[in-house]
Tab-separated table of C-alpha atoms in Angstrom:
chain	number	residue	atom	x	y	z
A	77	ILE	CA	183.554	186.754	114.866
A	78	ARG	CA	183.744	186.281	118.552
A	79	GLU	CA	182.637	182.643	118.241
A	80	GLN	CA	182.883	181.582	114.814
A	81	CYS	CA	187.005	183.745	114.229
A	82	SER	CA	188.950	184.850	117.394
A	83	TRP	CA	187.163	181.785	119.700
A	84	VAL	CA	188.475	178.314	116.954
A	85	HIS	CA	191.695	180.305	115.884
A	86	LYS	CA	195.394	180.846	117.030
A	87	ASP	CA	196.904	181.816	113.977
A	88	PRO	CA	196.430	185.581	114.183
A	89	VAL	CA	197.549	186.648	111.024
A	90	GLU	CA	194.202	184.932	109.647
A	91	ALA	CA	191.976	185.474	112.052
A	92	THR	CA	191.991	188.599	111.390
A	93	GLU	CA	191.759	188.283	107.884
A	94	LYS	CA	188.703	185.968	107.789
A	95	ALA	CA	186.828	188.517	111.126
A	96	LYS	CA	188.047	191.497	108.176
A	97	ALA	CA	185.333	189.020	105.401
A	98	LEU	CA	182.701	188.713	108.035
A	99	VAL	CA	182.584	192.378	107.947
A	100	TYR	CA	182.812	192.721	104.189
A	101	ALA	CA	179.883	190.293	104.083
A	102	ALA	CA	177.719	191.477	106.711
A	103	ILE	CA	177.822	194.904	105.167
A	104	CYS	CA	176.355	193.134	101.512
A	105	ARG	CA	173.498	191.673	103.752
A	106	VAL	CA	173.188	195.278	105.138
A	107	ALA	CA	172.116	196.736	101.739
A	108	PHE	CA	169.447	194.440	100.729
A	109	HIS	CA	167.870	194.811	104.434
A	110	GLU	CA	164.229	196.235	104.762
A	111	GLU	CA	162.519	198.125	107.554
A	112	LEU	CA	160.387	195.489	109.490
A	113	GLU	CA	157.921	195.862	112.458
A	114	ASN	CA	156.383	194.157	115.554
A	115	MET	CA	153.044	193.682	115.256
A	116	SER	CA	150.146	193.363	117.827
A	117	VAL	CA	147.017	191.930	118.669
A	118	ASN	CA	143.941	192.361	121.104
A	119	MET	CA	143.972	189.740	123.617
A	120	CYS	CA	140.861	188.041	124.181
A	121	PRO	CA	141.036	188.436	128.868
A	122	ASN	CA	138.758	184.510	129.194
A	123	SER	CA	141.328	181.657	129.319
A	124	LEU	CA	140.707	178.458	129.906
A	125	VAL	CA	141.759	176.022	132.642
A	126	ILE	CA	141.330	171.839	131.182
A	127	GLY	CA	141.310	170.239	134.269
A	128	GLY	CA	139.523	170.423	137.653
A	129	GLY	CA	142.421	168.931	140.608
A	130	ILE	CA	144.548	171.179	142.938
A	131	ALA	CA	146.349	172.431	139.955
A	132	GLY	CA	143.661	173.830	137.436
A	133	MET	CA	141.646	175.238	140.637
A	134	THR	CA	144.162	176.644	141.155
A	135	ALA	CA	144.699	178.589	138.450
A	136	ALA	CA	141.469	178.631	137.592
A	137	LEU	CA	140.785	180.981	141.808
A	138	GLU	CA	143.695	182.507	140.275
A	139	LEU	CA	142.261	184.442	137.125
A	140	ALA	CA	139.261	184.590	137.864
A	141	ASP	CA	139.984	186.842	141.309
A	142	ALA	CA	141.735	189.277	139.241
A	143	GLY	CA	138.153	189.569	137.658
A	144	ASN	CA	138.421	187.449	134.304
A	145	ASN	CA	136.144	185.150	133.676
A	146	VAL	CA	138.073	181.421	133.332
A	147	HIS	CA	136.306	178.233	131.505
A	148	LEU	CA	137.045	175.209	133.811
A	149	VAL	CA	136.686	172.144	132.272
A	150	GLU	CA	135.877	169.081	134.387
A	151	LYS	CA	135.734	165.381	132.734
A	152	ASP	CA	134.429	163.835	135.264
A	153	ASN	CA	130.979	164.758	137.788
A	154	HIS	CA	132.812	166.419	140.551
A	155	LEU	CA	136.480	168.640	140.819
A	156	GLY	CA	139.100	167.610	142.272
A	157	GLY	CA	140.711	164.487	140.852
A	158	ASN	CA	142.814	162.443	142.403
A	159	LEU	CA	143.533	164.426	145.849
A	160	ALA	CA	139.930	163.900	146.475
A	161	ARG	CA	140.646	160.267	146.591
A	162	VAL	CA	143.544	161.188	150.087
A	163	ASP	CA	143.137	161.487	153.321
A	164	LEU	CA	146.164	162.771	155.121
A	165	THR	CA	148.760	164.433	152.956
A	166	ALA	CA	152.169	164.133	153.771
A	167	PRO	CA	154.173	164.597	155.577
A	168	TYR	CA	152.181	167.448	157.724
A	169	LEU	CA	148.738	165.629	157.805
A	170	TYR	CA	145.951	168.135	156.673
A	171	SER	CA	143.428	166.842	155.800
A	172	ALA	CA	143.438	166.821	151.443
A	173	ARG	CA	139.187	167.207	152.382
A	174	ASP	CA	139.355	170.247	154.106
A	175	LEU	CA	142.045	171.859	151.515
A	176	LEU	CA	139.854	170.503	148.709
A	177	THR	CA	135.992	172.026	149.970
A	178	GLU	CA	137.268	175.406	151.254
A	179	LYS	CA	139.165	175.434	146.978
A	180	ILE	CA	135.571	174.224	145.590
A	181	THR	CA	133.224	176.221	147.440
A	182	ARG	CA	134.949	178.942	146.247
A	183	ILE	CA	134.921	178.091	142.544
A	184	MET	CA	131.824	176.797	142.542
A	185	ASN	CA	130.320	180.264	144.074
A	186	HIS	CA	132.871	181.988	142.240
A	187	LYS	CA	131.083	184.296	139.159
A	188	GLN	CA	134.052	184.267	136.621
A	189	VAL	CA	134.583	180.759	136.832
A	190	HIS	CA	132.151	178.828	134.478
A	191	VAL	CA	132.977	174.562	135.023
A	192	TYR	CA	132.046	172.475	132.315
A	193	PHE	CA	130.850	168.788	133.528
A	194	GLU	CA	131.275	165.383	132.564
A	195	SER	CA	133.277	167.251	129.217
A	196	LYS	CA	136.072	168.028	127.688
A	197	LEU	CA	138.102	169.662	124.486
A	198	THR	CA	137.042	169.369	120.987
A	199	GLU	CA	138.738	171.935	119.255
A	200	LEU	CA	141.062	174.353	120.097
A	201	THR	CA	141.631	176.885	117.239
A	202	GLY	CA	143.235	180.110	116.970
A	203	PHE	CA	146.368	181.815	118.323
A	204	ILE	CA	148.108	183.607	121.244
A	205	GLY	CA	144.703	186.657	122.710
A	206	ASN	CA	142.575	185.024	120.255
A	207	PHE	CA	141.922	181.606	120.744
A	208	LYS	CA	138.532	179.876	119.989
A	209	ALA	CA	137.419	176.450	121.774
A	210	LYS	CA	135.107	173.696	121.541
A	211	ILE	CA	133.907	171.758	124.597
A	212	GLN	CA	131.701	168.687	124.560
A	213	MET	CA	129.572	166.825	126.836
A	214	LEU	CA	130.913	163.445	127.465
A	215	ASN	CA	127.265	162.380	127.845
A	216	GLY	CA	124.065	163.787	126.566
A	217	LYS	CA	121.410	164.010	129.135
A	218	PRO	CA	118.172	162.330	126.969
A	219	GLY	CA	115.989	164.749	125.636
A	220	LYS	CA	118.775	167.376	125.646
A	221	THR	CA	120.543	168.106	122.514
A	222	ASN	CA	124.579	167.036	123.366
A	223	ASN	CA	125.932	170.472	120.824
A	224	PRO	CA	129.082	171.686	121.512
A	225	VAL	CA	130.127	175.212	123.686
A	226	GLU	CA	132.302	177.336	121.453
A	227	VAL	CA	134.066	180.263	123.048
A	228	ASP	CA	136.739	182.622	123.153
A	229	ILE	CA	140.154	182.719	124.804
A	230	GLY	CA	143.551	184.328	125.243
A	231	ASN	CA	145.204	181.389	126.613
A	232	VAL	CA	144.902	178.102	127.757
A	233	ILE	CA	146.174	176.507	131.109
A	234	VAL	CA	145.936	172.132	131.052
A	235	CYS	CA	146.102	170.307	134.502
A	236	THR	CA	145.046	167.331	133.088
A	237	GLY	CA	147.167	166.073	136.365
A	238	PHE	CA	148.110	162.056	136.259
A	239	LYS	CA	146.702	158.055	136.628
A	240	GLU	CA	148.189	155.161	138.713
A	241	PHE	CA	150.083	152.577	137.580
A	242	ASP	CA	148.740	149.509	136.882
A	243	ALA	CA	150.085	147.826	139.554
A	244	SER	CA	148.919	143.929	137.750
A	245	ARG	CA	151.650	144.391	135.194
A	246	ILE	CA	154.087	142.950	137.676
A	247	ILE	CA	153.437	139.869	137.688
A	248	HIS	CA	155.961	138.565	140.929
A	249	TYR	CA	153.258	141.004	142.814
A	250	GLY	CA	150.582	138.973	142.316
A	251	TYR	CA	148.307	141.880	142.510
A	252	GLY	CA	145.051	141.379	140.798
A	253	LYS	CA	144.847	137.524	142.316
A	254	LEU	CA	146.598	137.780	145.290
A	255	PRO	CA	143.530	139.120	147.521
A	256	ASN	CA	145.389	141.182	150.156
A	257	VAL	CA	147.241	142.569	147.739
A	258	ILE	CA	146.271	146.468	147.557
A	259	THR	CA	147.694	149.734	145.600
A	260	SER	CA	148.292	152.344	147.400
A	261	PHE	CA	145.247	154.431	146.436
A	262	GLU	CA	142.710	151.350	147.705
A	263	LEU	CA	144.467	151.567	151.119
A	264	GLU	CA	143.374	155.931	150.890
A	265	LYS	CA	139.737	154.181	149.932
A	266	MET	CA	139.880	151.755	153.499
A	267	ILE	CA	141.097	155.131	156.015
A	268	ARG	CA	138.536	157.097	154.156
A	269	ALA	CA	135.988	154.573	155.267
A	270	GLY	CA	137.956	154.173	159.076
A	271	ARG	CA	138.810	150.288	158.883
A	272	ILE	CA	141.810	148.662	157.243
A	273	GLU	CA	141.517	145.005	157.442
A	274	THR	CA	142.305	142.278	154.962
A	275	LYS	CA	139.571	140.795	152.322
A	276	GLU	CA	138.559	138.579	154.819
A	277	GLY	CA	137.546	141.776	156.827
A	278	LYS	CA	140.379	140.689	159.394
A	279	ILE	CA	142.007	142.929	161.519
A	280	PRO	CA	145.979	142.492	160.265
A	281	ARG	CA	149.203	142.017	162.036
A	282	TYR	CA	151.297	142.227	159.506
A	283	VAL	CA	151.192	145.142	156.747
A	284	ALA	CA	153.846	145.571	153.852
A	285	ILE	CA	154.426	148.963	151.461
A	286	ILE	CA	156.547	148.460	148.864
A	287	HIS	CA	158.153	151.237	146.848
A	288	CYS	CA	158.906	152.074	143.638
A	289	VAL	CA	155.835	149.941	141.915
A	290	GLY	CA	155.776	151.187	138.148
A	291	SER	CA	158.886	153.569	138.719
A	292	ARG	CA	162.303	153.862	138.614
A	293	ASN	CA	161.921	150.050	136.262
A	294	GLN	CA	163.623	149.588	133.106
A	295	GLU	CA	161.097	148.054	132.029
A	296	PHE	CA	157.548	150.232	132.747
A	297	HIS	CA	158.985	154.463	134.451
A	298	THR	CA	162.909	154.891	134.131
A	299	TYR	CA	161.259	157.754	136.920
A	300	CYS	CA	160.660	158.670	140.286
A	301	SER	CA	156.707	159.542	141.395
A	302	ARG	CA	157.914	161.726	143.978
A	303	VAL	CA	155.115	161.781	146.037
A	304	CYS	CA	155.333	157.602	146.605
A	305	CYS	CA	157.556	158.075	149.890
A	306	MET	CA	156.679	159.972	152.071
A	307	THR	CA	153.297	158.813	150.867
A	308	ALA	CA	154.130	155.369	152.713
A	309	LEU	CA	155.906	156.651	155.757
A	310	LYS	CA	151.959	158.480	156.323
A	311	TYR	CA	150.426	154.958	155.575
A	312	ALA	CA	152.135	153.737	158.119
A	313	HIS	CA	151.887	156.249	160.783
A	314	GLU	CA	147.868	155.891	160.197
A	315	ILE	CA	147.952	151.980	160.318
A	316	LYS	CA	149.728	152.305	163.232
A	317	SER	CA	147.144	155.179	164.406
A	318	ALA	CA	144.166	152.533	164.557
A	319	ASN	CA	146.136	149.449	165.664
A	320	PRO	CA	149.188	150.347	167.974
A	321	GLU	CA	150.031	146.537	168.227
A	322	CYS	CA	150.420	146.486	163.734
A	323	TYR	CA	154.123	145.092	162.090
A	324	ILE	CA	155.069	147.420	159.565
A	325	SER	CA	157.533	146.119	157.569
A	326	ASP	CA	158.582	149.752	154.670
A	327	ILE	CA	160.833	148.032	151.648
A	328	TYR	CA	162.373	150.566	149.391
A	329	ILE	CA	164.557	151.555	147.085
A	330	ASP	CA	165.847	154.799	147.887
A	331	MET	CA	163.924	156.857	150.605
A	332	HIS	CA	163.546	160.228	148.925
A	333	ALA	CA	163.062	163.119	151.439
A	334	PHE	CA	163.662	166.010	149.325
A	335	GLY	CA	161.012	168.209	150.283
A	336	LYS	CA	160.051	170.586	153.241
A	337	GLY	CA	159.173	168.788	156.480
A	338	HIS	CA	160.325	165.619	154.722
A	339	GLU	CA	163.321	164.211	156.439
A	340	ASP	CA	161.423	164.811	159.908
A	341	PHE	CA	158.751	162.804	159.169
A	342	TYR	CA	161.066	159.938	157.825
A	343	ARG	CA	162.250	159.811	160.589
A	344	ARG	CA	159.902	159.923	163.185
A	345	SER	CA	158.290	156.722	161.522
A	346	SER	CA	161.593	155.074	162.007
A	347	GLU	CA	161.655	156.158	165.699
A	348	ALA	CA	158.246	154.240	166.281
A	349	LYS	CA	159.542	151.390	164.845
A	350	THR	CA	158.056	151.117	160.977
A	351	LEU	CA	160.686	148.144	159.318
A	352	PHE	CA	163.001	149.666	156.306
A	353	LEU	CA	164.212	147.237	154.343
A	354	MET	CA	166.234	147.855	151.087
A	355	TYR	CA	166.308	146.036	147.547
A	356	GLU	CA	167.576	146.958	144.724
A	357	LYS	CA	166.100	148.365	141.429
A	358	GLU	CA	166.601	145.239	139.254
A	359	ASP	CA	166.218	143.251	142.220
A	360	ARG	CA	162.750	143.362	143.450
A	361	PRO	CA	160.464	141.971	146.010
A	362	VAL	CA	158.932	138.054	145.282
A	363	ILE	CA	155.279	137.935	147.336
A	364	HIS	CA	154.005	134.425	147.613
A	365	LYS	CA	150.821	132.870	149.163
A	366	ALA	CA	151.830	131.753	153.004
A	367	SER	CA	151.128	127.998	154.191
A	368	PRO	CA	148.768	126.636	156.613
A	369	LYS	CA	151.242	126.565	159.377
A	370	ASP	CA	152.992	129.860	158.619
A	371	ASP	CA	150.702	132.989	161.129
A	372	CYS	CA	150.765	135.003	157.981
A	373	GLU	CA	148.270	135.434	154.823
A	374	MET	CA	151.845	136.169	152.186
A	375	LEU	CA	155.371	135.756	152.851
A	376	ILE	CA	158.287	138.749	150.701
A	377	GLU	CA	161.384	137.783	150.114
A	378	VAL	CA	163.913	140.685	150.306
A	379	ASN	CA	166.624	140.568	149.479
A	380	GLU	CA	168.225	143.680	151.751
A	381	LYS	CA	170.594	145.828	150.369
A	382	LEU	CA	171.971	146.059	153.064
A	383	SER	CA	172.535	143.316	155.446
A	384	GLY	CA	172.531	140.832	152.292
A	385	GLU	CA	170.930	138.752	153.452
A	386	LEU	CA	167.787	136.933	152.040
A	387	ILE	CA	165.057	137.936	154.361
A	388	GLU	CA	161.295	136.456	154.841
A	389	ILE	CA	159.064	139.606	155.684
A	390	PRO	CA	155.577	138.035	156.121
A	391	ALA	CA	152.138	139.964	155.858
A	392	ASP	CA	148.594	140.257	156.230
A	393	LEU	CA	147.772	142.612	154.051
A	394	VAL	CA	150.648	143.797	151.392
A	395	VAL	CA	149.991	147.708	150.096
A	396	LEU	CA	151.799	148.859	146.858
A	397	MET	CA	153.140	152.596	145.889
A	398	VAL	CA	152.183	152.403	142.281
A	399	GLY	CA	153.876	155.519	140.486
A	400	MET	CA	151.833	158.245	138.808
A	401	GLU	CA	151.759	157.881	134.906
A	402	ALA	CA	150.464	159.701	131.811
A	403	ARG	CA	146.724	159.530	131.800
A	404	GLU	CA	145.608	158.063	127.864
A	405	ASP	CA	143.788	160.578	127.145
A	406	SER	CA	146.919	162.891	126.769
A	407	ARG	CA	148.127	162.089	123.513
A	408	GLU	CA	144.573	163.917	121.727
A	409	ILE	CA	144.776	166.781	124.028
A	410	ALA	CA	148.439	167.640	122.444
A	411	ARG	CA	147.433	167.190	119.059
A	412	ILE	CA	144.049	169.256	119.742
A	413	VAL	CA	146.065	172.430	122.128
A	414	ASN	CA	149.685	171.630	119.416
A	415	ILE	CA	151.676	170.996	122.493
A	416	SER	CA	154.503	168.268	122.917
A	417	GLN	CA	154.720	164.560	125.427
A	418	ASP	CA	158.194	162.912	125.656
A	419	LYS	CA	158.454	159.687	125.594
A	420	HIS	CA	155.826	158.550	128.882
A	421	GLY	CA	153.633	161.346	127.805
A	422	TRP	CA	154.534	164.093	130.171
A	423	PHE	CA	154.300	167.783	128.289
A	424	ILE	CA	156.940	169.040	127.814
A	425	GLU	CA	157.808	172.423	128.669
A	426	SER	CA	158.583	175.242	126.902
A	427	HIS	CA	163.043	174.906	128.995
A	428	PRO	CA	162.795	172.407	132.022
A	429	LYS	CA	164.332	175.934	134.060
A	430	LEU	CA	163.636	179.216	132.414
A	431	GLU	CA	160.369	178.536	130.422
A	432	PRO	CA	158.677	175.766	133.557
A	433	VAL	CA	155.197	176.576	132.269
A	434	ALA	CA	155.620	177.616	128.535
A	435	THR	CA	154.956	175.330	126.546
A	436	THR	CA	156.090	175.789	122.497
A	437	THR	CA	152.585	177.742	121.214
A	438	ASP	CA	152.257	181.057	123.073
A	439	GLY	CA	149.470	181.357	124.977
A	440	ILE	CA	149.535	177.264	125.625
A	441	PHE	CA	150.950	177.014	129.715
A	442	ILE	CA	150.994	173.682	130.947
A	443	ALA	CA	151.009	173.180	135.147
A	444	GLY	CA	151.060	170.038	138.006
A	445	THR	CA	151.306	166.357	137.379
A	446	CYS	CA	150.382	165.593	133.629
A	447	VAL	CA	153.977	167.406	133.053
A	448	ALA	CA	156.311	165.610	135.357
A	449	PRO	CA	155.151	163.908	138.662
A	450	LYS	CA	155.053	166.236	141.678
A	451	ASP	CA	153.310	166.968	145.268
A	452	ILE	CA	151.156	169.402	146.067
A	453	PRO	CA	153.014	172.122	147.003
A	454	ASP	CA	154.569	171.982	144.284
A	455	SER	CA	151.766	171.386	142.142
A	456	VAL	CA	149.774	173.993	142.955
A	457	ALA	CA	152.876	176.936	143.062
A	458	GLN	CA	153.297	176.333	139.299
A	459	ALA	CA	149.094	176.439	138.842
A	460	ARG	CA	150.619	179.450	140.033
A	461	ALA	CA	153.057	180.917	138.502
A	462	ALA	CA	150.860	179.862	135.034
A	463	ALA	CA	148.009	181.371	135.954
A	464	ALA	CA	150.882	184.674	136.764
A	465	ARG	CA	152.095	183.976	133.308
A	466	VAL	CA	149.005	184.924	132.053
A	467	LEU	CA	147.721	187.883	133.935
A	468	ALA	CA	150.991	189.408	132.745
A	469	ARG	CA	149.441	189.634	129.345
A	470	ILE	CA	145.394	189.999	129.685
A	471	SER	CA	147.267	193.244	132.016
A	472	LYS	CA	148.860	194.684	128.533
A	473	GLY	CA	145.161	194.167	126.591
A	474	LYS	CA	147.361	193.423	123.097
A	475	ILE	CA	150.592	190.754	122.626
A	476	GLU	CA	152.869	192.085	120.512
A	477	VAL	CA	154.130	189.722	117.041
A	478	ASP	CA	158.234	188.634	116.480
A	479	ALA	CA	158.717	191.152	113.106
A	480	LEU	CA	160.501	187.713	111.890
A	481	PHE	CA	158.233	186.460	110.578
A	482	SER	CA	157.544	184.255	107.345
A	483	GLU	CA	154.898	185.494	103.569
A	484	VAL	CA	153.542	183.184	101.450
A	485	MET	CA	153.968	184.832	97.861
A	486	ASP	CA	150.502	183.782	96.521
A	487	ASP	CA	151.072	184.269	92.880
A	488	LYS	CA	154.004	181.799	93.729
A	489	CYS	CA	152.495	178.689	95.240
A	490	SER	CA	151.843	175.857	94.333
A	491	GLY	CA	149.097	174.013	96.540
A	492	CYS	CA	151.154	170.916	97.354
A	493	ARG	CA	150.888	171.269	101.206
A	494	PHE	CA	154.217	171.125	101.819
A	495	CYS	CA	154.515	173.590	104.011
A	496	ASN	CA	151.338	172.800	106.390
A	497	GLN	CA	152.632	169.444	107.135
A	498	LEU	CA	156.362	170.312	108.034
A	499	CYS	CA	155.194	173.433	110.004
A	500	PRO	CA	155.612	173.118	113.538
A	501	TYR	CA	153.967	174.887	115.417
A	502	SER	CA	150.460	175.206	113.238
A	503	ALA	CA	151.262	177.791	111.994
A	504	ILE	CA	150.007	177.134	108.184
A	505	GLU	CA	146.506	177.102	106.763
A	506	PHE	CA	145.195	176.117	103.469
A	507	ASP	CA	142.381	178.292	101.478
A	508	GLU	CA	140.025	176.026	100.379
A	509	GLU	CA	139.547	178.262	97.854
A	510	LYS	CA	141.830	180.461	96.930
A	511	LYS	CA	144.051	176.757	96.748
A	512	HIS	CA	147.184	178.948	98.216
A	513	SER	CA	148.569	178.629	101.978
A	514	HIS	CA	148.396	181.242	104.474
A	515	ILE	CA	150.768	181.845	107.573
A	516	ILE	CA	149.297	183.277	110.761
A	517	SER	CA	152.022	185.500	111.418
A	518	ALA	CA	151.249	185.707	115.103
A	519	LEU	CA	151.664	181.453	115.596
A	520	CYS	CA	154.678	182.003	112.976
A	521	LYS	CA	158.277	182.141	114.422
A	522	GLY	CA	160.234	182.936	111.656
A	523	CYS	CA	162.416	178.579	112.203
A	524	GLY	CA	163.033	178.668	107.881
A	525	VAL	CA	161.900	175.082	107.419
A	526	CYS	CA	158.938	176.195	105.388
A	527	VAL	CA	161.277	178.334	103.236
A	528	ALA	CA	163.841	175.530	103.133
A	529	ALA	CA	161.375	173.329	102.204
A	530	CYS	CA	159.097	175.131	99.383
A	531	PRO	CA	159.799	173.980	96.301
A	532	SER	CA	158.036	176.421	94.237
A	533	ALA	CA	160.271	179.489	96.253
A	534	ALA	CA	157.372	180.425	96.885
A	535	ILE	CA	157.985	181.563	100.236
A	536	ILE	CA	159.632	184.329	102.318
A	537	GLY	CA	161.571	184.769	105.254
A	538	ARG	CA	161.725	187.607	106.663
A	539	HIS	CA	165.891	188.959	107.832
A	540	PHE	CA	166.444	186.232	106.338
A	541	THR	CA	165.729	186.790	102.040
A	542	ASP	CA	167.592	184.646	99.610
A	543	GLN	CA	168.568	188.516	98.325
A	544	GLN	CA	170.353	189.336	102.078
A	545	VAL	CA	172.002	185.672	102.376
A	546	LEU	CA	173.372	185.660	98.606
A	547	ALA	CA	174.562	189.081	99.431
A	548	GLN	CA	176.563	187.824	102.287
A	549	VAL	CA	177.415	184.415	100.547
A	550	GLU	CA	178.534	187.196	97.827
A	551	GLY	CA	180.715	189.290	99.845
A	552	LEU	CA	182.666	186.347	101.458
A	553	PHE	CA	184.281	185.641	98.233
A	554	GLU	CA	185.683	189.531	96.787
A	555	VAL	CA	187.625	189.525	99.790
């Protein structure tokens, strides 16, 4: 009455008459209401965590420390994810190795955590509280069978992480052609080895760091990868620490110092005499090989935004700050666990503000950089939030299912399977023996898509039956 009557009509008399009609129609509908009761299903306390990075390990430990069995599936032969490739973390320069060592040691020694290395999830059936998962080894060892492991679980947390952008896709940066143009992860490898040098084995006098490679670009990815700015400042600090005489140029679009301690870190880098050059996102720097007369390996042309001048920067080593992008196997994972992806391939949460770790499939949660680019604190916080949601459900022992689900009348179902193809929640199964569809009430959200589409009128939407809706419509005409 409020939204469809009083708020939309200016004439009080006509609005009152319409309100009377709406009330009478509702009364006509109520006459055909049936008693509805919520269902409850048992909750299996075991959980599955997909991905052994910082988010996956955090979620697994939160669940295991509460006394629950956790199956942790990792595609590689080691834990740590992309963080295992990092030396120090920005902005406080903590050791990533120390952070991971503590987590990995706890994971491997925890009696409640079962780790599956070089494995992947191949099948997930069932519903919240009662899933069955098949875990397949990627590479079977000679002489051993490679049969999948089947486990019973109640909830799933997906923490599959990200992959780095392929810098060779941006031709004018020369990655793959100019030997001393490297990516941020390749620089990390040098830093971990203890020596920053060119391909010729020389200590670079001029180092240029270019931001937003693959990010904030209409041709590739329009989003910001969030971690690149602070990581670039960290590289400037590490390069200066190793070689105080080195000249560093930091070439950026915008400096995103959004987190705790980030602004102070940026200020310290400015005071360390790093040269900051700003450019427009649609007018990116161009890298050329230097001539023999130049005292450097390369020259970088930058249309500097603040001065409005075309500036040429010398460089012996160019570091491309490659952005984050969704992994190639994200689509397969989304299909198996029945969750959605956005246009960039990131997994979609149920609600970005109110349900940031839940998905549209009950019992499936997401955390970390498989959702969107984020730094370590945000990944850890999201992993703990997902684990907390799972623990809250496990503690109850049962899950209540909303009474507003749909039902198939077996005697009317023709077995056309239209409903199976249309259901957005994969809540409808087809019984091959009986040749008719069946709705899993624990998965059904009562959206009514199948009810409207069924050509045999074999599906009833509880609380929205034909009899109830028609009585309401007829009531409107009687007034």
